[in-house]
Every structure is written in C-alpha cells, then in structure tokens.
Short mmCIF file of C-alpha atoms and ligand atoms in Angstrom, two decimals:
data_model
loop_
_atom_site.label_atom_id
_atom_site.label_comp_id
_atom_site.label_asym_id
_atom_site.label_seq_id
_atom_site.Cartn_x
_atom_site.Cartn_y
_atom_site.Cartn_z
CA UNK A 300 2.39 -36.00 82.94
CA UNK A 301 0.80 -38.39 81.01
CA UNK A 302 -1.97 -35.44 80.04
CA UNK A 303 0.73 -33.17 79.27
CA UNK A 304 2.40 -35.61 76.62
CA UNK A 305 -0.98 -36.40 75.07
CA UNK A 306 -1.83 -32.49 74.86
CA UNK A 307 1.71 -31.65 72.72
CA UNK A 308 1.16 -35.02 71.22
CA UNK A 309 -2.50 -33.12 70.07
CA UNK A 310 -1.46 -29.83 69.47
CA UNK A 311 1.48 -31.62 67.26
CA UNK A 312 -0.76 -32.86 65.45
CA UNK A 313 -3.16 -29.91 64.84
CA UNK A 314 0.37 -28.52 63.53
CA UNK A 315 1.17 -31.43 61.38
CA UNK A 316 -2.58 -30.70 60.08
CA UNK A 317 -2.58 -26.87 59.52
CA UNK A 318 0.67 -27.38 57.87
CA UNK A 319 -0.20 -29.74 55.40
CA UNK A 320 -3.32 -27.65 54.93
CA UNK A 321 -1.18 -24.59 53.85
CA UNK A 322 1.44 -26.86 51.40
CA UNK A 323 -1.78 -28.05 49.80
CA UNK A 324 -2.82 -24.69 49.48
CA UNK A 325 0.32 -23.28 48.06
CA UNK A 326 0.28 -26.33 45.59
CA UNK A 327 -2.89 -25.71 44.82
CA UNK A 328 -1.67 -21.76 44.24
CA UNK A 329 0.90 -22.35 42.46
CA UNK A 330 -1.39 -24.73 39.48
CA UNK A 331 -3.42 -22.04 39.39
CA UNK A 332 -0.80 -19.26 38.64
CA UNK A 333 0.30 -21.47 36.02
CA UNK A 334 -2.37 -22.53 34.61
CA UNK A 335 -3.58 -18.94 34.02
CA UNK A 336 -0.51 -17.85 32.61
CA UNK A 337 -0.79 -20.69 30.12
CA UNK A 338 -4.26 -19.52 29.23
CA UNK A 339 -2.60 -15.99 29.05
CA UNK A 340 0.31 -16.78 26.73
CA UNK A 341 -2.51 -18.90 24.69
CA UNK A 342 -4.95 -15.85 24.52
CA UNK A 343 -1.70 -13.86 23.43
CA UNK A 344 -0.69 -16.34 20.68
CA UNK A 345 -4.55 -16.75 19.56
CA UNK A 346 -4.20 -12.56 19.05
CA UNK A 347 -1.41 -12.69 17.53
CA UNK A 348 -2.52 -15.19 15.26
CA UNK A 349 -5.75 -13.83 14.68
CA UNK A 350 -3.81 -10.77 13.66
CA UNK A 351 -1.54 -12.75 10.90
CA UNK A 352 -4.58 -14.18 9.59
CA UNK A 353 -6.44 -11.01 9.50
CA UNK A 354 -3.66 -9.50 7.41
CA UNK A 355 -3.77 -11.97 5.07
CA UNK A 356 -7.15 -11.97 4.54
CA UNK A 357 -7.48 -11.22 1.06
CA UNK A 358 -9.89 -8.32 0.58
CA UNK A 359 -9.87 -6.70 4.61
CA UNK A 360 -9.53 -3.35 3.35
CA UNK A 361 -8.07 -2.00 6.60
CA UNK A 362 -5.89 -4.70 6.77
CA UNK A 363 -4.03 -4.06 3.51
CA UNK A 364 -3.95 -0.18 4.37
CA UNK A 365 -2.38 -1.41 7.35
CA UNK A 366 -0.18 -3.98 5.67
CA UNK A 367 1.16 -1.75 3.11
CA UNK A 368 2.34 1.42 5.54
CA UNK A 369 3.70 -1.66 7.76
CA UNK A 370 5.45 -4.10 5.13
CA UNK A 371 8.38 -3.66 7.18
CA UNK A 372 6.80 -4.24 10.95
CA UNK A 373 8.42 -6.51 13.40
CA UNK A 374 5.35 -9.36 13.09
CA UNK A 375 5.69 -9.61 8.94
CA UNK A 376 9.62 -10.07 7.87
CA UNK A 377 10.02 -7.71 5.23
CA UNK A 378 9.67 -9.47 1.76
CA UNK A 379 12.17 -8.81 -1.19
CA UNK A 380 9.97 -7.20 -3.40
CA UNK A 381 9.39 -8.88 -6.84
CA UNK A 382 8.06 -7.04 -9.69
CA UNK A 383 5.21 -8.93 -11.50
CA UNK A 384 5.39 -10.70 -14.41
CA UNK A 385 2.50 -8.57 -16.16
CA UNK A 386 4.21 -5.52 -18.28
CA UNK A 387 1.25 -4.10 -17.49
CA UNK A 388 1.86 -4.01 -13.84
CA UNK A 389 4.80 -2.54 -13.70
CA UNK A 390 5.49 -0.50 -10.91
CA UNK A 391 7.57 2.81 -10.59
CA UNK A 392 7.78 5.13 -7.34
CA UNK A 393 9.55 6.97 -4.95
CA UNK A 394 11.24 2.95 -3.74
CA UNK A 395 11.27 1.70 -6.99
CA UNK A 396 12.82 3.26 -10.40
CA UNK A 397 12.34 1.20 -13.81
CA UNK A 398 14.08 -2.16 -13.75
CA UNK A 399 16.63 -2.53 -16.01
CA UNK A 400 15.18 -5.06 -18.78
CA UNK A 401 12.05 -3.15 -19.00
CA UNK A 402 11.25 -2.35 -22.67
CA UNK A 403 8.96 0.35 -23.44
CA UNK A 404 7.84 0.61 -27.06
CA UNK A 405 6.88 4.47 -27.45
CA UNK A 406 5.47 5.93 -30.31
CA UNK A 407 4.37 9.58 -31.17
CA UNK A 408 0.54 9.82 -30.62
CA UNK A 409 -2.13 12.50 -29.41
CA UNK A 410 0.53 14.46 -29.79
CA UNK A 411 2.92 12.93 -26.74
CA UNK A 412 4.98 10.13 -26.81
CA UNK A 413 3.11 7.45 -25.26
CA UNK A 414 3.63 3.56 -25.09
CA UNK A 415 2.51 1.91 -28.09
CA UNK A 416 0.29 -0.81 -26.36
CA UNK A 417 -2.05 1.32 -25.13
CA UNK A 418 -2.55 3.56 -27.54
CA UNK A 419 -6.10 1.64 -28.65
CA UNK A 420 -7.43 1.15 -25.38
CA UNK A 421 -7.09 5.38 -24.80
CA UNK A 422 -8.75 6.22 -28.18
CA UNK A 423 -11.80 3.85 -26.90
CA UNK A 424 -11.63 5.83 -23.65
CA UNK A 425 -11.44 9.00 -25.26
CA UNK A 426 -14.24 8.03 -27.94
CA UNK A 427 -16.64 6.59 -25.06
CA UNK A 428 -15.93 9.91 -22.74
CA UNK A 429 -16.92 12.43 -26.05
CA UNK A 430 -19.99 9.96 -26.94
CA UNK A 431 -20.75 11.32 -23.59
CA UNK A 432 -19.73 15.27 -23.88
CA UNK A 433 -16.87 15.04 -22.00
CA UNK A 434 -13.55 16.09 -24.17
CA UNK A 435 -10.29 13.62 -22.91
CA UNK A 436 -6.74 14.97 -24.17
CA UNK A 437 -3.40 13.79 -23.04
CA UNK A 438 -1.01 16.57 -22.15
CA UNK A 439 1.50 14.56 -21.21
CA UNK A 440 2.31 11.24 -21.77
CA UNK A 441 6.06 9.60 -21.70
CA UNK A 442 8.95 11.09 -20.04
CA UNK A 443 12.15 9.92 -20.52
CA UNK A 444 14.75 10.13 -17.87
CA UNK A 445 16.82 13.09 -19.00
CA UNK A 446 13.32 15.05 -19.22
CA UNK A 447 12.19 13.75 -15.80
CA UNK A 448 15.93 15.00 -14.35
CA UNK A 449 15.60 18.42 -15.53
CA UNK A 450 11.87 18.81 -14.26
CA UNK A 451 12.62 17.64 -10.91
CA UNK A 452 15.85 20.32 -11.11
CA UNK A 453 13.61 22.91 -12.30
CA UNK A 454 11.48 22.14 -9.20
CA UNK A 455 14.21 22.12 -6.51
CA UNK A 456 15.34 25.67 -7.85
CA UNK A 457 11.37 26.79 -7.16
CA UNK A 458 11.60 25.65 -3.62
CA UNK A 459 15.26 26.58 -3.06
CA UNK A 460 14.46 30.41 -3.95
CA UNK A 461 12.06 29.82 -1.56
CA UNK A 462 14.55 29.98 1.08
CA UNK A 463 14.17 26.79 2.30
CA UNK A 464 17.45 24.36 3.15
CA UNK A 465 18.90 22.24 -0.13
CA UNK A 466 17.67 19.17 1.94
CA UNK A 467 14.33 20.56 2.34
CA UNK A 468 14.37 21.41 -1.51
CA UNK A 469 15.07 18.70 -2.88
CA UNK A 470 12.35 16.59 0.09
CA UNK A 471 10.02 19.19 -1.24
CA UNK A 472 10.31 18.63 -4.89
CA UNK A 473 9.87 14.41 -4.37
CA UNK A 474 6.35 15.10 -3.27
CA UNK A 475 5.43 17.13 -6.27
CA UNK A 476 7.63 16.06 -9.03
CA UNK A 477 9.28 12.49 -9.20
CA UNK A 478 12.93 12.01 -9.10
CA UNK A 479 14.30 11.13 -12.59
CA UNK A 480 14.19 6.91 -13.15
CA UNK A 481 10.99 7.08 -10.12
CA UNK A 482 8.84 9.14 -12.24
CA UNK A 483 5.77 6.89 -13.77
CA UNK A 484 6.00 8.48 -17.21
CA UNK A 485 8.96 7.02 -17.74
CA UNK A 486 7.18 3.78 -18.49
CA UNK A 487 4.91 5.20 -21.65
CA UNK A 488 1.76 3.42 -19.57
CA UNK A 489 1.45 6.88 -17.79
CA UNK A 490 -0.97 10.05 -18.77
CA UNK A 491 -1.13 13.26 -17.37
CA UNK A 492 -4.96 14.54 -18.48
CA UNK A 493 -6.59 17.41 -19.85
CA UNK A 494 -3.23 19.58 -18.33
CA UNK A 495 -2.09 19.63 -14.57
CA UNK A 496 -5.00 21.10 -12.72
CA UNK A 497 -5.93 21.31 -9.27
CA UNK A 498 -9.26 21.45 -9.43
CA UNK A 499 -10.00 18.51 -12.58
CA UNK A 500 -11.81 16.52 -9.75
CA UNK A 501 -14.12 19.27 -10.38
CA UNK A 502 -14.92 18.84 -13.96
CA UNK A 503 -17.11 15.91 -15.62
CA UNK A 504 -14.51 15.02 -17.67
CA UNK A 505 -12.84 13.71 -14.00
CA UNK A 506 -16.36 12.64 -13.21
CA UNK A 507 -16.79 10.39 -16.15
CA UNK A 508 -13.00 8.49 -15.95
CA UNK A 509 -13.81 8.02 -12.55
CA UNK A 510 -17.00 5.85 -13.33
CA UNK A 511 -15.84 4.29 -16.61
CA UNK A 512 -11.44 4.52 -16.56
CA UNK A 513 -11.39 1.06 -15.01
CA UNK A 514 -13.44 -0.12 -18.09
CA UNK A 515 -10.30 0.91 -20.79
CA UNK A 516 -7.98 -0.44 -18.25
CA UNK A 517 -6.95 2.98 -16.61
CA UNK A 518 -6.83 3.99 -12.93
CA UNK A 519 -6.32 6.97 -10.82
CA UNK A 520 -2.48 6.12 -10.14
CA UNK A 521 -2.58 8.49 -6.87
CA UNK A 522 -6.15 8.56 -4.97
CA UNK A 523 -6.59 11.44 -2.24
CA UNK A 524 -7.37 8.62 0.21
CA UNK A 525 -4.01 6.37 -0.53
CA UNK A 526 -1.57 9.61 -0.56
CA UNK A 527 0.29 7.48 2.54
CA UNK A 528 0.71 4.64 0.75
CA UNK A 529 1.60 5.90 -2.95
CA UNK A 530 3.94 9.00 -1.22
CA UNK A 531 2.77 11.51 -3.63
CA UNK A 532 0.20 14.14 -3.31
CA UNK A 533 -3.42 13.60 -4.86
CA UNK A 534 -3.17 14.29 -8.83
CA UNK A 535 -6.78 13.75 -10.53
CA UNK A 536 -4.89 14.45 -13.17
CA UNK A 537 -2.56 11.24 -13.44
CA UNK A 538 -3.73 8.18 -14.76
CA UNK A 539 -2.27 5.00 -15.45
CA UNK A 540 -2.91 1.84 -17.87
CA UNK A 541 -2.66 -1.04 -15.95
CA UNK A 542 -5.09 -3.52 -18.15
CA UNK A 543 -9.13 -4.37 -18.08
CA UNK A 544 -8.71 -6.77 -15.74
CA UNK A 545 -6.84 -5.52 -13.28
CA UNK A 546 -8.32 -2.20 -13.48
CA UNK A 547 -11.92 -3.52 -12.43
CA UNK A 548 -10.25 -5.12 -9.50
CA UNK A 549 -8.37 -2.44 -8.46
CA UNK A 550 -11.32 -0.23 -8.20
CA UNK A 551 -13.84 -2.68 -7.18
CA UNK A 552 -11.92 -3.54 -4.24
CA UNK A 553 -10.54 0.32 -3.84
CA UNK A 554 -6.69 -0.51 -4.03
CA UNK A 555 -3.58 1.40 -5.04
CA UNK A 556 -1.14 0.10 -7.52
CA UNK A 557 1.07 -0.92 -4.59
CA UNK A 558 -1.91 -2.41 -2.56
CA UNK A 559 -2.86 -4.17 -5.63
CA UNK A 560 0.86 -5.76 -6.16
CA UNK A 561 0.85 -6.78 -2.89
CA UNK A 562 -2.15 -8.43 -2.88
CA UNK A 563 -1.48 -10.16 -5.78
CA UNK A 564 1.66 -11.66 -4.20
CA UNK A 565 -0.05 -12.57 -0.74
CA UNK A 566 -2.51 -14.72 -2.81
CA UNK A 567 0.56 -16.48 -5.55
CA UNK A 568 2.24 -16.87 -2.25
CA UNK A 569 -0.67 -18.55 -0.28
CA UNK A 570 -1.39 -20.64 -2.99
CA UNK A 571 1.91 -22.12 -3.47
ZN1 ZN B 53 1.64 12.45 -14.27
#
C-alpha cells in the first residue's frame, strides 16, 4: 500500500516535471515568436526607411525617375507644387498652364516673337554653332494662347477625320500639340529649331546643341529617355532657356525640367 502511494506519489511527480518542462517550453516559444517578429517589423521599417532615404538622395538617378512618375505614391504625401522663384524656371505642361502673374516681355526677333531676355544668350548660341558650320534658326518661338488654341483645334480635326472617337481626338492631339495655356511657347523662353523635323537628331546642327546648348543656358525640353515623365513625345526640335547655371546641372546630372524642379525643392526643403 505503502509502495503503491509512493509510486503515484513518483509518477506525480514525473507529471509535475514534464509539465513544467512543456510551460517552459511554450514560454520559451512564445519569446521567440516575438522576438522575431520584432526583428521582422524592424527589418521592415529599416526598408522602408532605407527607401525614404534613397529617394531623397539627391543625385540617385533612378530614384528621381522613380520619384517623379510616383510624386503621388502612398509612401511620399503628395506635395502642393510650388513654382520656383527663378523666371527662368518656369514651368509649363500638360499639369501646369502659365500662372497668372507671370510676365513675359516678348519682342520681335529672328523673325519670331521670342522673350526678350534671352534673346543675347541665343545669338551667342547661334554665333558659336556657325563658328562651327552648323547653321541655328528659330522657326518658332512664342505662342500666345489664342495661337496655341487654334493649333491644338487644327490638330484634333487631323485625328478626328481619322475616324477616331472625339475623346480619342482630342487624347491624341495632347501628345503632339499642347493644349492652349500648357503649351511651353507661351512663355517666350521656348524655341522650336531649324523647323519641326523628325529626323533633326540626325543632323550636326542637333549634334552640336546637344554638346554645347547647356553652355547658352538651353536644354532639350523633351529627351527620348524622359518622354514618361515630361508626357510629350521626343521633339529634338524643342528647346528651352532655362539659364547657364541650371542648364549645366540639368545635363550634367541628366534631368528633365520637372526632375530638375523637384530636385531643387527636395534640397530647399531638406535644408530648412
Ligand atoms: Zn516647341
């Protein structure tokens, strides 16, 4: 009898043991599952922020590709945009017409009308580009709104004979021809060169802005390679006066007009 109570008494105890042996366990579990979530959400947040930081980063070229297309993504709150102070750097597109107290000052030059501020810094361009056999000649130069309206018209009508929908026209038309107040020329900084050809990339007259433009203060306003960020077809033919300055950095660092305004507020912004 005696035995009997000592052997329960033993195998109680083996219980007791085995069972405290599986709580530790659990316990010991259940740290573990936390702590590796922890180290998960950290490894998250460490992505995350490595991402932020990446996409400030101020000359991470695939960054500001990326940041431009996704100005509006969940991670970045989307930024009221501010035009910069710079007359120079003022920009008109497809999300952004003219503002309102912008003052042109166009005169009749080259034979186009063309912003009066820049008209120096083209005839060095042009004198520099014949020193070096290669003839420069505006063919179009300031557009005024009522001009821009009937050219984007006149363009709808071409795709709408076309037998395409009104909608599809008109959608068309905005990647060839600006809508009227989004067009570029309206600001007089704008030049269409040497006429509206396909193929200028092709000539050395295209050759020769594209190695010394930047040094007059002009840039390619739509490269082939930024046609997603600008939202208008490739035109060698367009360029744009946008200052000395500027226009080095833009092409030293290979950035659009928009990239370029961006950038330049990331950086006011960071050092603030
Ligand atoms: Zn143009």
């Amino acid at each position: 009898m005696y035995q009997e109570k000592h052997r329960f008494k033993k195998t109680l105890s083996a219980f007791a043991v085995i069972f405290v042996e599986l709580a530790l366990m659990a316990a010991t579990t259940a740290v573990f599952v936390l702590v590796f979530e922890r180290v998960d959400t950290m490894r998250t947040e460490a992505a995350a922020a490595a991402a932020k930081n990446s996409s400030s980063a101020t000359v991470a070229q695939e960054s500001l590709n990326e940041g431009a297309s996704s100005a509006g993504s969940e991670n970045e709150p989307m930024q009221e945009f501010k035009q910069p102070d710079d007359w120079k750097l003022v920009l008109v597109n497809l999300d952004h017409e003219l503002p309102a107290t912008y003052k042109q000052s166009i005169v009749h030059q080259f034979n186009v009308d063309i912003d009066s501020r820049i008209t120096d810094s083209y005839q060095k361009m042009h004198d520099a580009a014949l020193k070096d056999n290669s003839k420069i000649w505006i063919s179009s130069g300031y557009r005024s709104y009522e001009k821009q309206q009937q050219l984007f018209a006149e363009e709808i009508q071409t795709f709408y004979k076309n037998g395409v929908s009104r909608e599809e026209a008109v959608s068309k038309a905005s990647r060839s021809v600006a809508r009227p107040g989004c067009s570029e020329h309206i600001t007089g900084l704008a030049v269409d060169l040497n006429g509206v050809l396909e193929n200028f990339d092709q000539t050395k007259e295209s050759d020769w802005l594209q190695k010394h433009a930047q040094d007059y203060g002009f840039v390619l306003r739509y490269p082939k390679d930024k046609q997603n960020i600008t939202k208008i077809k490739y035109e060698p033919w367009h360029y744009r006066y946008v200052g000395v300055e500027n226009a080095q950095k833009m092409k030293a660092m290979n950035l659009c007009l928009e990239e370029y305004i961006d950038y330049l507020n990331k950086n006011q912004a960071a050092s603030h």
